[in-house]
Amino acid sequence: MLNVHLVPHTHDDVGWLKTVDQYYYGDRNDIQHAGVQYILDSVVDQLLKNPDRRFIYVETAFFYRWWKQQSSAMQQTVKQLVNEGRLEFVNGGWCMSDEATTHYSAVIDQMTLGLRFLNETFGSCGRPRVAWHIDPFGHAREHASMFAQMGYDGLFFGRLDYQDRAQRMIKKEQELLWRASDSLTPPMADLFTGILPNGYNPPTGFCWDQLCNDPPIRDDPDLEDYNVDDVVKRFLTIANSQAMVYKTNHIIMTMGSDFQYENANLWYKNLDKLIHYVNAHQANGSKVNVLYSTPSCYLQELHRANLTWPLKRDDFFPYADNAHDFWTGYFTSRPALKRYERISNSNFQTCNQLEVLGGPASRKGFFGQGDSHTMKKAMAVAQHHDAVSGTEKQHVANDYARRLADGWQHCQVVVSNSLAALSGSTDKRMYCDNLNISVCPITEGSKKVVPVSRATQDVRRSRGLAINELVFQVQAPPLGYSTYSVSQLQDGHPPASTQPSTPTEIQNKFLQVTFDPNTGLLSSLSNLETKQTIKLTQNFYWYNASDGNNLDSIQPSGAYIFRPNSSTPFIISKTVKTETIQTSVVQEVRQWFAPWVSQVVRLYSDSKFLELEWTVGPLPIHDNLGKEVITRLDTSIKSSEIFYTDSNGREVLQRKKDFRPTWNLRQSEPIAGNYYPINSRAFIKDDVDQLTVVTDRSQGGGSIQNGSLEIMLHRRLLYDDVRGVGEPLNETSDIFPEGLVVRGRLLLSLDRPPVAADEHRPLAQQVVLQPLLTFTDGDLSPSTRLEFSGLQAALPPAVHLLTLTQWDKDSVLLRLEHQFQSWESKLNSQPVTVNLQKLFSTLDVLGVSELNLSANQWKDEMKRFDWMPQKDEKPQLKTVRDPSPWEVTLRPMEIRTFLLRVSLR
Amino acid sequence: MLNVHLVPHTHDDVGWLKTVDQYYYGDRNDIQHAGVQYILDSVVDQLLKNPDRRFIYVETAFFYRWWKQQSSAMQQTVKQLVNEGRLEFVNGGWCMSDEATTHYSAVIDQMTLGLRFLNETFGSCGRPRVAWHIDPFGHAREHASMFAQMGYDGLFFGRLDYQDRAQRMIKKEQELLWRASDSLTPPMADLFTGILPNGYNPPTGFCWDQLCNDPPIRDDPDLEDYNVDDVVKRFLTIANSQAMVYKTNHIIMTMGSDFQYENANLWYKNLDKLIHYVNAHQANGSKVNVLYSTPSCYLQELHRANLTWPLKRDDFFPYADNAHDFWTGYFTSRPALKRYERISNSNFQTCNQLEVLGGPASRKGFFGQGDSHTMKKAMAVAQHHDAVSGTEKQHVANDYARRLADGWQHCQVVVSNSLAALSGSTDKRMYCDNLNISVCPITEGSKKVVPVSRATQDVRRSRGLAINELVFQVQAPPLGYSTYSVSQLQDGHPPASTQPSTPTEIQNKFLQVTFDPNTGLLSSLSNLETKQTIKLTQNFYWYNASDGNNLDSIQPSGAYIFRPNSSTPFIISKTVKTETIQTSVVQEVRQWFAPWVSQVVRLYSDSKFLELEWTVGPLPIHDNLGKEVITRLDTSIKSSEIFYTDSNGREVLQRKKDFRPTWNLRQSEPIAGNYYPINSRAFIKDDVDQLTVVTDRSQGGGSIQNGSLEIMLHRRLLYDDVRGVGEPLNETSDIFPEGLVVRGRLLLSLDRPPVAADEHRPLAQQVVLQPLLTFTDGDLSPSTRLEFSGLQAALPPAVHLLTLTQWDKDSVLLRLEHQFQSWESKLNSQPVTVNLQKLFSTLDVLGVSELNLSANQWKDEMKRFDWMPQKDEKPQLKTVRDPSPWEVTLRPMEIRTFLLRVSLR
């Protein structure tokens, strides 16, 4: 008997063509007909009509909105449906996060937010067993690793490279075991992964939603067009051919799609009939059995089958749905939003930490009531696969940014309250959120805090009054703060002035950087400690975005898709105008490539990395050509067309030009088909040299030539790429009516490969979690505590404090991670033990309980299905005991999550 | 306090863009999203959620389909909702009939079918109190009269002339008392009539169906765009301005539209909130009270107001929604469908009568099982305002015709069985349904039944083998049959041959008809008995249909709208080619106007009327001009631009050029704005002459010049008229690939005005209910009864047997009508008494109960609201008693409906 699992589901984007709240309410149906409030209303009604019916729900951001508007009677009803397994949550995060452009820190937070709500609302019956990433445009290994550590029994998704799918269908390898970490001991990061048969849509001809036009089952013989026999026949054909490309006698069909089930009756009425009539055929010898099911129920049957499954160790990037349709543009789309999301995460983590350290006074204190949950939700929705991905409509992108800004306003009160409690000073703190465009009233207007010492020629659009820049070096204690006072001197040193000269080199004690005197471009980079030097040329180029009028196919470049019209990018300028500035703290070479491209090459005196601060935009479009701007580093490194990128900011994967580890690639897009997401870093290396680039946001990049690494910085496109968003990615705003200007930083380090990670691991964390600046006007009250650290001592270099956040009144959630992969550092890739009771300087840890990664299950209760890989022994996880309940050992790439019962000292 | 009655409703066309069954199931949603099964599912669910909620349902054709698929538990639930007034049926006919192109006989039948189902299913709580004709494109007085006699307390509709509405708004006359008969004693045909404020749509901004895009009420202050205050403010503004144009402190809002409430939750959830928030404003002094309501509940409040209402005596034709947008094209659209519907009604009445007369053997007899209900339903859906009106898509028109044909197949078995029972002969009967195109295998092939004596030049497209035509005179007894035998003689008279001559006159003992020898056209008509003669020229013309590129407006002619490009039609030919034929039975002059227009002027020897059998089509469109073909009769009658048309085949109304009885017309379309529906007849007259034209189907027509009467016969259009149907009215088919050919008859009589009705009343009934021909091959069995009448004697001339149909096992439904208006005949406009026990020759009448017109209420229980007209005394219906229970008196234009308990003798 072939068992067909029908899985009724809706896919509810947490913002895309409409904002998340527009989707919730069903507002702006002129843009897209979609109203999640009605979906949940309708599904619950329909589930109650037939106990066989099943439904899965995914996005807790929406479910939460709905739940709090329900009567307690309805809440009770829903609980019963959940307890009976008729309504099942899958995935269950606040959103279905993007996999290419998200940072693991924010993904873990958003999953935790969603799953916590489910846990607290429904208990263990509400805990999703299955990860469900049906829509993200490619799949990150780190996501799979996280899902495994969150206790999911398996992952299902819908999108993968069309060549990959074709081969997997032939080989019946659409269900597999993903070994998602090269550092964690299997099966810690092993995740059963199922590729759904039809994306996440129903089979052709069987879509019965109000948004579809497939013929309903017409089973009244008195009416026209009785079609039961036809429907049954078509269904059996589809079921049997689907069974040919899967291994077991169970197959799954996703009966739903985007925002479907707003009128669930249409679906269920016809599905009831389908099940009835198809199963009735068993009396005539049919061997097909159809049933309402859920992914976890289907997964259980696969597990019961007790088969072995192919092992996969790489990831599912890039995603192409056709020969010229590589979804690699969104790796960079909306670079300003991507950066703002990253800054917001940094601020949010600071907010969380200070909320803990400042105690209850953080939330309700001198500066009033603040909260971190507004920002928590804003950050969570920003992880959605049409949010930070940049694939939403402009007004929706604005909404995500607005939410983050609003969340940050709430957090600022927490931060101010907490700092007041910690420092003893109730002086008003200001946050200067617009320092990126050199706007900050207090530093512009106050005599006590005046920016000095730096001219502002490179600030393209100064909107404030500042004409100088103050640069000085500070040292902040871990999980703490320092205070600096800045006063305007009557007779200070004059500001350093820029020299309109062509530099030949800049250097500090660690690095030497040379420039080509003829072009003004970088020419080499040396590590003075290791005495290694590489040739290094860096320049800016733009690809001409396809407008869809190619001979090969009509696919244009767009928000999702990167498709250059030619594989050769246009150089923006072969030579650059330069100026240099040298102070005791910083050396800068300022390069002008075009009116819309400039860069500061910056070397701080104590820095082991070279900073390239690029400013790109507004991209000119008067020539009616869409542009995708890259910077390219061309080096003498013999990288053999191999480069490395991180996965969601954590483990690094090797990428090889025109190559995929699991199938014989027919490359059809020589540039776009070699682009990969860079979340925090990329590097090229040979036996002796490794050039690592740490980025300040997610970007796309590739290594098209030996020794070369290119990163896409900005995109401006004139055509929609026909994947639904319905707008060209052409960002303008009130502030940038001529087109968006974006600024960002690339941090370069040159090292010997075996020790490179010792630099780039902490460096990338510094970029992700940057210090928060607050400003106070005038003198501080004398009793102010000027410096503080929440830690008793700095953590060991391998250990990163990933999460410190208030959980409930008496407890905090702590995540510590080992930030090195097992192979990347002789020094740091070692287990390291931390004593939780000796961690905090101001908190007494009264109790410790370990949780799974998503904090919705006690670690010792987390039991997952075990799956047997093909050609491999079944992995045996050695249980390694901690030295004591307080002393926890972290192994490479391990994240451990603790609920600490604490009291403020 | 202003009370706002919100009436949730759906308007479900019984076929339009999709067939009735496609609408029921929600099939072909690619054409239009609409699925009535889901509407009813959804509404019942939602009504159960809140006892305040109300819903009205209208079209029993759909409700019936749904009801029979429900479980008995669901049926019980629905009964309870009906009993509690939460679900209310309004109108309740099988469909919402068209008013311009339907015949009263078929309208009464379809209303009876729908209302009977409701009565039998729900009892008196299911009896609609209100007629609800929100969509028909103009409103017939006869419909109002029928509704009054069906017991409705009032009528609501949505469409009326835009000038009429404007004036009624100013004068607060949108609610009125319609005195719908000039013959029936008031208030027998008085009907309170309400014009809805917004067609049948919700006010702007308040459409919350899934088919609408108005913003939902967003009342969660935590989410974006909280809009409760805005919604309430907008609603109060609309309610208050609506109250300005109505008389009472109650107003109605129709919250729904075409095929809405498929997902009723959207509507009700937002209406619940609207009511809550608007009424909450009463605490702030708001004087607006909103409530869920129904039309009958609203009507009750109007009645309670105890006001007087303006009296209306004319009708609401023609309907224009703008200066150049007269909905007068559909009076003629799809002339072949209109004729087929009329023939089908005739056959259906024959079927009903024979089912009664033949007894149970009619339904299950020698020829198997037959039924009349298939045809009853087919006829009922054909009355829908997008069916016989001709305003549906082509595939839907085909479906209506197919249903009628299918119904007739079922009826043929009844007829054959009944005739077998009545005649004693079981010889197979054939029906020759294609005699209109001279196709009938039996009369073509059999030696015993051979058509003879007539050449077939005028049969434009002979598809069979017949080359001759047999014409002979027969006499059929009332409610009975005669049998004639036709044999081919070895040496018979040769067939009469045609003479290609130009005739000067033809005549019989009643009429003389002259022709102009120069043109071949008619030139005069004389009544030899009354010795009156008029000049009469008749010719064919076509209006050039507007293509929408006019300067005045962009409205093209289409299925609904008639808009000639010029007021002067093109003449098709000034002279005609003629042939004549003369036999003892018939004289014919055959006229060829063009390859696509011909006519037979036919005078039977015993006939008091002249027959004009026109054949028009295929209308040529190679010139890319849409054409609307008329025939025009130009006479010497001094008609002063006044003419008369019947209303739904019954009472006659006066029409005057560029004039409306109730307002000062600004005429903007000199032709289309003077067109009126002609259902069965039209006439012009002066003091001495009345020329009456009886038609064989509904058509549009006008009298644009003094003494002139034009009738539109056929239309072929190249553009859609943007009223939703989305197709140009350009009929082609497999049989008519070059375009539809239509044939029809106009019957002319010339009389003195005071006695004209004595001729045209019975004549029109003869055309409506034509004898059914059946054919039998070979000799009849000797015992065959060759002649039969179901009546003991012919009815008095004023009395027409409208309905004789089996009701249940032991009883039949009988409708007798007085077919004269009170003023039109000295001879016949008199009360007449019929003895029901002496009516039938083969039925014993054991009991008699009188019903209302729609047979869903005992006549003596029918109590309607009494309404007081302005400027008129309150009418007092004098109760006139019948001489005895068996002897019933019919007064002019009265229809009386009886349920007779009968037994076959």
PDB file of N, CA and C in Angstrom, chain B residues 408-438:
ATOM      1  N   TRP B 408     -36.917  18.872 -21.961  1.00  0.00           N
ATOM      2  CA  TRP B 408     -37.926  18.468 -22.949  1.00  0.00           C
ATOM      3  C   TRP B 408     -37.836  16.975 -23.267  1.00  0.00           C
ATOM      4  N   GLN B 409     -36.632  16.438 -23.264  1.00  0.00           N
ATOM      5  CA  GLN B 409     -36.486  14.995 -23.451  1.00  0.00           C
ATOM      6  C   GLN B 409     -37.247  14.245 -22.356  1.00  0.00           C
ATOM      7  N   HIS B 410     -37.084  14.713 -21.118  1.00  0.00           N
ATOM      8  CA  HIS B 410     -37.798  14.067 -20.017  1.00  0.00           C
ATOM      9  C   HIS B 410     -39.310  14.230 -20.181  1.00  0.00           C
ATOM     10  N   CYS B 411     -39.716  15.413 -20.644  1.00  0.00           N
ATOM     11  CA  CYS B 411     -41.132  15.673 -20.819  1.00  0.00           C
ATOM     12  C   CYS B 411     -41.727  14.855 -21.966  1.00  0.00           C
ATOM     13  N   GLN B 412     -40.917  14.629 -22.983  1.00  0.00           N
ATOM     14  CA  GLN B 412     -41.446  13.863 -24.124  1.00  0.00           C
ATOM     15  C   GLN B 412     -41.937  12.492 -23.674  1.00  0.00           C
ATOM     16  N   VAL B 413     -41.255  11.907 -22.713  1.00  0.00           N
ATOM     17  CA  VAL B 413     -41.695  10.602 -22.218  1.00  0.00           C
ATOM     18  C   VAL B 413     -43.058  10.746 -21.540  1.00  0.00           C
ATOM     19  N   VAL B 414     -43.196  11.833 -20.755  1.00  0.00           N
ATOM     20  CA  VAL B 414     -44.496  12.089 -20.113  1.00  0.00           C
ATOM     21  C   VAL B 414     -45.581  12.245 -21.171  1.00  0.00           C
ATOM     22  N   VAL B 415     -45.267  13.036 -22.177  1.00  0.00           N
ATOM     23  CA  VAL B 415     -46.260  13.293 -23.225  1.00  0.00           C
ATOM     24  C   VAL B 415     -46.627  12.001 -23.947  1.00  0.00           C
ATOM     25  N   SER B 416     -45.623  11.244 -24.310  1.00  0.00           N
ATOM     26  CA  SER B 416     -45.885   9.983 -25.011  1.00  0.00           C
ATOM     27  C   SER B 416     -46.702   9.042 -24.147  1.00  0.00           C
ATOM     28  N   ASN B 417     -46.309   8.922 -22.890  1.00  0.00           N
ATOM     29  CA  ASN B 417     -47.054   8.052 -21.973  1.00  0.00           C
ATOM     30  C   ASN B 417     -48.500   8.520 -21.839  1.00  0.00           C
ATOM     31  N   SER B 418     -48.660   9.823 -21.682  1.00  0.00           N
ATOM     32  CA  SER B 418     -49.992  10.352 -21.464  1.00  0.00           C
ATOM     33  C   SER B 418     -50.853  10.158 -22.699  1.00  0.00           C
ATOM     34  N   LEU B 419     -50.294  10.466 -23.867  1.00  0.00           N
ATOM     35  CA  LEU B 419     -51.066  10.298 -25.096  1.00  0.00           C
ATOM     36  C   LEU B 419     -51.391   8.831 -25.327  1.00  0.00           C
ATOM     37  N   ALA B 420     -50.478   7.969 -24.934  1.00  0.00           N
ATOM     38  CA  ALA B 420     -50.767   6.535 -25.055  1.00  0.00           C
ATOM     39  C   ALA B 420     -51.961   6.175 -24.173  1.00  0.00           C
ATOM     40  N   ALA B 421     -51.939   6.707 -22.943  1.00  0.00           N
ATOM     41  CA  ALA B 421     -53.039   6.417 -22.030  1.00  0.00           C
ATOM     42  C   ALA B 421     -54.353   7.000 -22.541  1.00  0.00           C
ATOM     43  N   LEU B 422     -54.288   8.229 -23.050  1.00  0.00           N
ATOM     44  CA  LEU B 422     -55.520   8.886 -23.480  1.00  0.00           C
ATOM     45  C   LEU B 422     -56.042   8.325 -24.794  1.00  0.00           C
ATOM     46  N   SER B 423     -55.115   7.947 -25.691  1.00  0.00           N
ATOM     47  CA  SER B 423     -55.561   7.524 -27.021  1.00  0.00           C
ATOM     48  C   SER B 423     -55.685   6.026 -27.131  1.00  0.00           C
ATOM     49  N   GLY B 424     -55.074   5.307 -26.199  1.00  0.00           N
ATOM     50  CA  GLY B 424     -55.079   3.862 -26.311  1.00  0.00           C
ATOM     51  C   GLY B 424     -54.082   3.334 -27.319  1.00  0.00           C
ATOM     52  N   SER B 425     -53.291   4.194 -27.881  1.00  0.00           N
ATOM     53  CA  SER B 425     -52.309   3.738 -28.860  1.00  0.00           C
ATOM     54  C   SER B 425     -50.915   3.832 -28.295  1.00  0.00           C
ATOM     55  N   THR B 426     -50.141   2.773 -28.421  1.00  0.00           N
ATOM     56  CA  THR B 426     -48.761   2.812 -27.959  1.00  0.00           C
ATOM     57  C   THR B 426     -47.798   2.967 -29.125  1.00  0.00           C
ATOM     58  N   ASP B 427     -48.306   3.450 -30.228  1.00  0.00           N
ATOM     59  CA  ASP B 427     -47.399   3.722 -31.344  1.00  0.00           C
ATOM     60  C   ASP B 427     -46.403   4.801 -30.936  1.00  0.00           C
ATOM     61  N   LYS B 428     -45.195   4.602 -31.426  1.00  0.00           N
ATOM     62  CA  LYS B 428     -44.136   5.528 -31.007  1.00  0.00           C
ATOM     63  C   LYS B 428     -44.378   6.914 -31.590  1.00  0.00           C
ATOM     64  N   ARG B 429     -44.246   7.899 -30.741  1.00  0.00           N
ATOM     65  CA  ARG B 429     -44.450   9.277 -31.181  1.00  0.00           C
ATOM     66  C   ARG B 429     -43.104   9.976 -31.319  1.00  0.00           C
ATOM     67  N   MET B 430     -43.031  10.739 -32.378  1.00  0.00           N
ATOM     68  CA  MET B 430     -41.818  11.526 -32.570  1.00  0.00           C
ATOM     69  C   MET B 430     -42.159  13.004 -32.556  1.00  0.00           C
ATOM     70  N   TYR B 431     -41.126  13.815 -32.207  1.00  0.00           N
ATOM     71  CA  TYR B 431     -41.443  15.208 -31.874  1.00  0.00           C
ATOM     72  C   TYR B 431     -40.865  16.244 -32.839  1.00  0.00           C
ATOM     73  N   CYS B 432     -39.966  15.827 -33.673  1.00  0.00           N
ATOM     74  CA  CYS B 432     -39.477  16.723 -34.724  1.00  0.00           C
ATOM     75  C   CYS B 432     -39.156  18.125 -34.200  1.00  0.00           C
ATOM     76  N   ASP B 433     -38.224  18.166 -33.241  1.00  0.00           N
ATOM     77  CA  ASP B 433     -37.877  19.443 -32.620  1.00  0.00           C
ATOM     78  C   ASP B 433     -37.163  20.395 -33.570  1.00  0.00           C
ATOM     79  N   ASN B 434     -36.737  19.862 -34.712  1.00  0.00           N
ATOM     80  CA  ASN B 434     -35.982  20.720 -35.632  1.00  0.00           C
ATOM     81  C   ASN B 434     -36.786  21.140 -36.842  1.00  0.00           C
ATOM     82  N   LEU B 435     -38.117  21.084 -36.694  1.00  0.00           N
ATOM     83  CA  LEU B 435     -38.944  21.496 -37.828  1.00  0.00           C
ATOM     84  C   LEU B 435     -38.691  22.949 -38.214  1.00  0.00           C
ATOM     85  N   ASN B 436     -38.217  23.730 -37.255  1.00  0.00           N
ATOM     86  CA  ASN B 436     -37.937  25.135 -37.600  1.00  0.00           C
ATOM     87  C   ASN B 436     -36.865  25.248 -38.665  1.00  0.00           C
ATOM     88  N   ILE B 437     -35.983  24.244 -38.759  1.00  0.00           N
ATOM     89  CA  ILE B 437     -35.042  24.246 -39.885  1.00  0.00           C
ATOM     90  C   ILE B 437     -35.386  23.106 -40.848  1.00  0.00           C
ATOM     91  N   SER B 438     -36.674  22.731 -40.860  1.00  0.00           N
ATOM     92  CA  SER B 438     -37.192  21.770 -41.835  1.00  0.00           C
ATOM     93  C   SER B 438     -36.499  20.420 -41.758  1.00  0.00           C
TER      94      SER B 438
END
